[in-house]
Amino acid sequence: MFRVKLLAAVFYVVIALAEELSFFEAESSAPKVEESLSELPLEWSPLETEEQADELAALPEPTPTITVSASIYHPEPGQTDSTPFITADGSRINPKNPKQHRWIAVSRDLHSRWGGEVEFGDSLWVTGISEELDGLYIVRDIMNKRMQRKIDILVGKHDKVMGHWNNVQIARLD
């Protein structure tokens, strides 16, 4: 076994030495970059052509953001209804790790059923909380009617996340 390892090591040294001395280096048929750059005239292209302006005008408008406050909630009867592991849209929460779903509840004024713009299953991009909690969430639940312009992030009872945040930005992804 030692002889095989020694032979392999010698082989790799010979290959490395041959590459260093450029025995295996082939000449490229592509032109040298330095040569092709020196032949090109240096001109600035216009910032925007009519075609590019038309393409930019055809792009959809960016999704508007909504400023809300945010908090967390646990799937337990004191913070939900009598069926804490079933959301308002009928989705079932994993009782062992609710945070893995990345689901949120929205206040009724944000939901389309009560005149808002957000529906069940919509993906929302949330920013302004923390590095751990910012990101993509799916709307699966509704909050009590006394809440206004607010979201609740679903986390587990044993997750070490607590807090209330103001000036949180949400944007619906289409």
mmCIF file of C-alpha atoms in Angstrom:
data_model
loop_
_atom_site.group_PDB
_atom_site.id
_atom_site.type_symbol
_atom_site.label_atom_id
_atom_site.label_comp_id
_atom_site.label_asym_id
_atom_site.label_seq_id
_atom_site.Cartn_x
_atom_site.Cartn_y
_atom_site.Cartn_z
ATOM 1 C CA MET A 1 0.000 0.000 0.000
ATOM 2 C CA PHE A 2 2.878 2.337 0.845
ATOM 3 C CA ARG A 3 4.407 1.749 -2.611
ATOM 4 C CA VAL A 4 1.141 2.762 -4.334
ATOM 5 C CA LYS A 5 0.914 5.980 -2.300
ATOM 6 C CA LEU A 6 4.566 6.771 -2.996
ATOM 7 C CA LEU A 7 4.086 6.141 -6.708
ATOM 8 C CA ALA A 8 0.976 8.388 -6.769
ATOM 9 C CA ALA A 9 2.856 11.181 -4.973
ATOM 10 C CA VAL A 10 5.755 10.990 -7.447
ATOM 11 C CA PHE A 11 3.267 11.017 -10.345
ATOM 12 C CA TYR A 12 1.557 14.184 -9.026
ATOM 13 C CA VAL A 13 4.932 15.900 -8.546
ATOM 14 C CA VAL A 14 5.935 15.085 -12.140
ATOM 15 C CA ILE A 15 2.598 16.393 -13.484
ATOM 16 C CA ALA A 16 2.894 19.606 -11.432
ATOM 17 C CA LEU A 17 6.469 20.133 -12.650
ATOM 18 C CA ALA A 18 5.464 19.506 -16.276
ATOM 19 C CA GLU A 19 2.600 22.017 -15.984
ATOM 20 C CA GLU A 20 4.940 24.556 -14.415
ATOM 21 C CA LEU A 21 7.390 24.177 -17.281
ATOM 22 C CA SER A 22 4.392 24.485 -19.677
ATOM 23 C CA PHE A 23 4.741 21.117 -21.340
ATOM 24 C CA PHE A 24 0.954 20.688 -21.235
ATOM 25 C CA GLU A 25 0.005 24.285 -21.981
ATOM 26 C CA ALA A 26 -1.754 24.691 -25.308
ATOM 27 C CA GLU A 27 -1.841 27.958 -27.175
ATOM 28 C CA SER A 28 -5.286 29.469 -27.233
ATOM 29 C CA SER A 29 -6.780 30.424 -30.604
ATOM 30 C CA ALA A 30 -8.669 33.296 -28.968
ATOM 31 C CA PRO A 31 -7.188 36.758 -29.456
ATOM 32 C CA LYS A 32 -5.373 38.299 -26.558
ATOM 33 C CA VAL A 33 -7.560 40.589 -24.465
ATOM 34 C CA GLU A 34 -4.966 43.341 -24.314
ATOM 35 C CA GLU A 35 -4.630 43.405 -28.091
ATOM 36 C CA SER A 36 -8.384 43.512 -28.762
ATOM 37 C CA LEU A 37 -8.979 46.269 -26.189
ATOM 38 C CA SER A 38 -6.311 48.536 -27.650
ATOM 39 C CA GLU A 39 -7.939 48.342 -31.094
ATOM 40 C CA LEU A 40 -11.387 49.483 -29.870
ATOM 41 C CA PRO A 41 -12.170 53.194 -29.836
ATOM 42 C CA LEU A 42 -13.110 54.522 -26.430
ATOM 43 C CA GLU A 43 -16.584 56.000 -26.730
ATOM 44 C CA TRP A 44 -19.365 56.385 -24.245
ATOM 45 C CA SER A 45 -22.637 54.918 -25.359
ATOM 46 C CA PRO A 46 -25.771 56.952 -24.740
ATOM 47 C CA LEU A 47 -27.282 56.385 -21.326
ATOM 48 C CA GLU A 48 -30.651 55.426 -22.705
ATOM 49 C CA THR A 49 -31.788 54.683 -26.225
ATOM 50 C CA GLU A 50 -35.399 54.888 -27.303
ATOM 51 C CA GLU A 51 -35.669 51.089 -27.232
ATOM 52 C CA GLN A 52 -34.347 50.939 -23.670
ATOM 53 C CA ALA A 53 -36.722 53.714 -22.614
ATOM 54 C CA ASP A 54 -39.654 51.765 -24.096
ATOM 55 C CA GLU A 55 -38.523 48.594 -22.297
ATOM 56 C CA LEU A 56 -38.263 50.461 -19.002
ATOM 57 C CA ALA A 57 -41.724 51.938 -19.484
ATOM 58 C CA ALA A 58 -43.133 48.450 -20.126
ATOM 59 C CA LEU A 59 -41.805 47.077 -16.834
ATOM 60 C CA PRO A 60 -44.405 46.701 -14.092
ATOM 61 C CA GLU A 61 -44.469 49.257 -11.332
ATOM 62 C CA PRO A 62 -42.604 48.198 -8.194
ATOM 63 C CA THR A 63 -44.843 46.774 -5.518
ATOM 64 C CA PRO A 64 -45.702 49.446 -2.975
ATOM 65 C CA THR A 65 -44.669 48.822 0.585
ATOM 66 C CA ILE A 66 -46.948 49.158 3.570
ATOM 67 C CA THR A 67 -45.667 50.294 6.956
ATOM 68 C CA VAL A 68 -47.032 48.195 9.811
ATOM 69 C CA SER A 69 -46.112 47.126 13.308
ATOM 70 C CA ALA A 70 -45.082 43.536 13.943
ATOM 71 C CA SER A 71 -45.036 41.098 16.817
ATOM 72 C CA ILE A 72 -44.823 37.348 17.293
ATOM 73 C CA TYR A 73 -47.408 34.817 18.339
ATOM 74 C CA HIS A 74 -47.388 31.218 19.535
ATOM 75 C CA PRO A 75 -49.896 28.566 18.472
ATOM 76 C CA GLU A 76 -51.634 28.219 21.838
ATOM 77 C CA PRO A 77 -55.246 28.873 22.884
ATOM 78 C CA GLY A 78 -54.425 32.035 24.841
ATOM 79 C CA GLN A 79 -53.067 33.714 21.696
ATOM 80 C CA THR A 80 -55.315 32.117 19.071
ATOM 81 C CA ASP A 81 -58.726 30.480 19.089
ATOM 82 C CA SER A 82 -59.674 27.056 20.423
ATOM 83 C CA THR A 83 -57.852 25.337 17.512
ATOM 84 C CA PRO A 84 -54.338 26.779 17.777
ATOM 85 C CA PHE A 85 -52.715 24.448 15.238
ATOM 86 C CA ILE A 86 -55.162 25.299 12.432
ATOM 87 C CA THR A 87 -54.832 28.710 10.757
ATOM 88 C CA ALA A 88 -57.688 30.805 9.385
ATOM 89 C CA ASP A 89 -57.157 29.443 5.869
ATOM 90 C CA GLY A 90 -57.216 25.831 7.118
ATOM 91 C CA SER A 91 -53.464 25.168 7.069
ATOM 92 C CA ARG A 92 -52.088 22.921 9.791
ATOM 93 C CA ILE A 93 -49.173 24.113 11.902
ATOM 94 C CA ASN A 94 -46.378 21.707 12.809
ATOM 95 C CA PRO A 95 -46.555 21.680 16.640
ATOM 96 C CA LYS A 96 -42.883 20.680 16.992
ATOM 97 C CA ASN A 97 -41.455 23.554 14.938
ATOM 98 C CA PRO A 98 -43.987 26.252 13.960
ATOM 99 C CA LYS A 99 -41.248 28.733 13.012
ATOM 100 C CA GLN A 100 -40.155 26.574 10.067
ATOM 101 C CA HIS A 101 -43.318 27.475 8.127
ATOM 102 C CA ARG A 102 -42.524 31.221 7.996
ATOM 103 C CA TRP A 103 -46.221 32.060 8.170
ATOM 104 C CA ILE A 104 -47.799 35.284 9.358
ATOM 105 C CA ALA A 105 -51.160 36.567 10.438
ATOM 106 C CA VAL A 106 -52.298 39.967 9.174
ATOM 107 C CA SER A 107 -54.734 42.396 10.701
ATOM 108 C CA ARG A 108 -58.150 42.456 9.077
ATOM 109 C CA ASP A 109 -57.707 45.917 7.577
ATOM 110 C CA LEU A 110 -54.863 44.502 5.434
ATOM 111 C CA HIS A 111 -56.808 41.443 4.232
ATOM 112 C CA SER A 112 -58.835 41.580 1.000
ATOM 113 C CA ARG A 113 -61.910 40.128 2.709
ATOM 114 C CA TRP A 114 -62.182 43.375 4.692
ATOM 115 C CA GLY A 115 -61.032 45.777 1.960
ATOM 116 C CA GLY A 116 -57.249 45.361 2.119
ATOM 117 C CA GLU A 117 -54.802 44.209 -0.530
ATOM 118 C CA VAL A 118 -53.467 40.966 0.987
ATOM 119 C CA GLU A 119 -55.026 37.514 0.559
ATOM 120 C CA PHE A 120 -54.382 34.070 2.039
ATOM 121 C CA GLY A 121 -51.388 32.466 0.345
ATOM 122 C CA ASP A 122 -49.789 35.766 -0.668
ATOM 123 C CA SER A 123 -46.034 35.983 -0.229
ATOM 124 C CA LEU A 124 -44.931 39.065 1.682
ATOM 125 C CA TRP A 125 -41.399 40.416 1.949
ATOM 126 C CA VAL A 126 -40.937 41.722 5.493
ATOM 127 C CA THR A 127 -38.104 44.092 6.481
ATOM 128 C CA GLY A 128 -37.324 46.167 9.539
ATOM 129 C CA ILE A 129 -37.429 43.551 12.297
ATOM 130 C CA SER A 130 -34.090 41.735 12.565
ATOM 131 C CA GLU A 131 -31.707 39.719 10.413
ATOM 132 C CA GLU A 132 -33.248 36.507 11.720
ATOM 133 C CA LEU A 133 -36.876 37.479 11.151
ATOM 134 C CA ASP A 134 -36.683 39.633 8.007
ATOM 135 C CA GLY A 135 -37.509 37.817 4.809
ATOM 136 C CA LEU A 136 -40.247 36.016 2.954
ATOM 137 C CA TYR A 137 -43.476 34.969 4.703
ATOM 138 C CA ILE A 138 -46.780 33.493 3.564
ATOM 139 C CA VAL A 139 -50.111 34.879 4.811
ATOM 140 C CA ARG A 140 -52.032 32.055 6.490
ATOM 141 C CA ASP A 141 -53.883 33.646 9.404
ATOM 142 C CA ILE A 142 -56.003 36.632 10.462
ATOM 143 C CA MET A 143 -55.681 38.631 13.654
ATOM 144 C CA ASN A 144 -58.415 39.773 16.031
ATOM 145 C CA LYS A 145 -60.563 42.625 14.706
ATOM 146 C CA ARG A 146 -59.221 45.071 17.303
ATOM 147 C CA MET A 147 -55.769 45.028 15.614
ATOM 148 C CA GLN A 148 -55.008 47.573 12.870
ATOM 149 C CA ARG A 149 -52.046 47.757 10.425
ATOM 150 C CA LYS A 150 -50.234 44.914 12.130
ATOM 151 C CA ILE A 151 -48.684 41.535 11.352
ATOM 152 C CA ASP A 152 -47.971 38.615 13.686
ATOM 153 C CA ILE A 153 -45.124 36.221 12.941
ATOM 154 C CA LEU A 154 -45.725 32.597 13.867
ATOM 155 C CA VAL A 155 -42.992 31.159 16.117
ATOM 156 C CA GLY A 156 -42.834 28.263 18.529
ATOM 157 C CA LYS A 157 -43.284 28.522 22.266
ATOM 158 C CA HIS A 158 -39.666 27.439 22.810
ATOM 159 C CA ASP A 159 -38.130 29.732 20.175
ATOM 160 C CA LYS A 160 -36.178 32.512 21.837
ATOM 161 C CA VAL A 161 -37.874 35.298 19.916
ATOM 162 C CA MET A 162 -39.852 38.037 21.619
ATOM 163 C CA GLY A 163 -40.657 41.580 20.726
ATOM 164 C CA HIS A 164 -42.765 44.252 19.160
ATOM 165 C CA TRP A 165 -41.473 46.301 16.233
ATOM 166 C CA ASN A 166 -42.762 49.520 14.677
ATOM 167 C CA ASN A 167 -42.086 50.854 11.168
ATOM 168 C CA VAL A 168 -41.857 47.389 9.621
ATOM 169 C CA GLN A 169 -42.142 47.376 5.818
ATOM 170 C CA ILE A 170 -44.108 44.702 3.985
ATOM 171 C CA ALA A 171 -44.379 44.280 0.221
ATOM 172 C CA ARG A 172 -46.490 41.734 -1.625
ATOM 173 C CA LEU A 173 -44.585 39.653 -4.160
ATOM 174 C CA ASP A 174 -46.534 38.866 -7.327
#
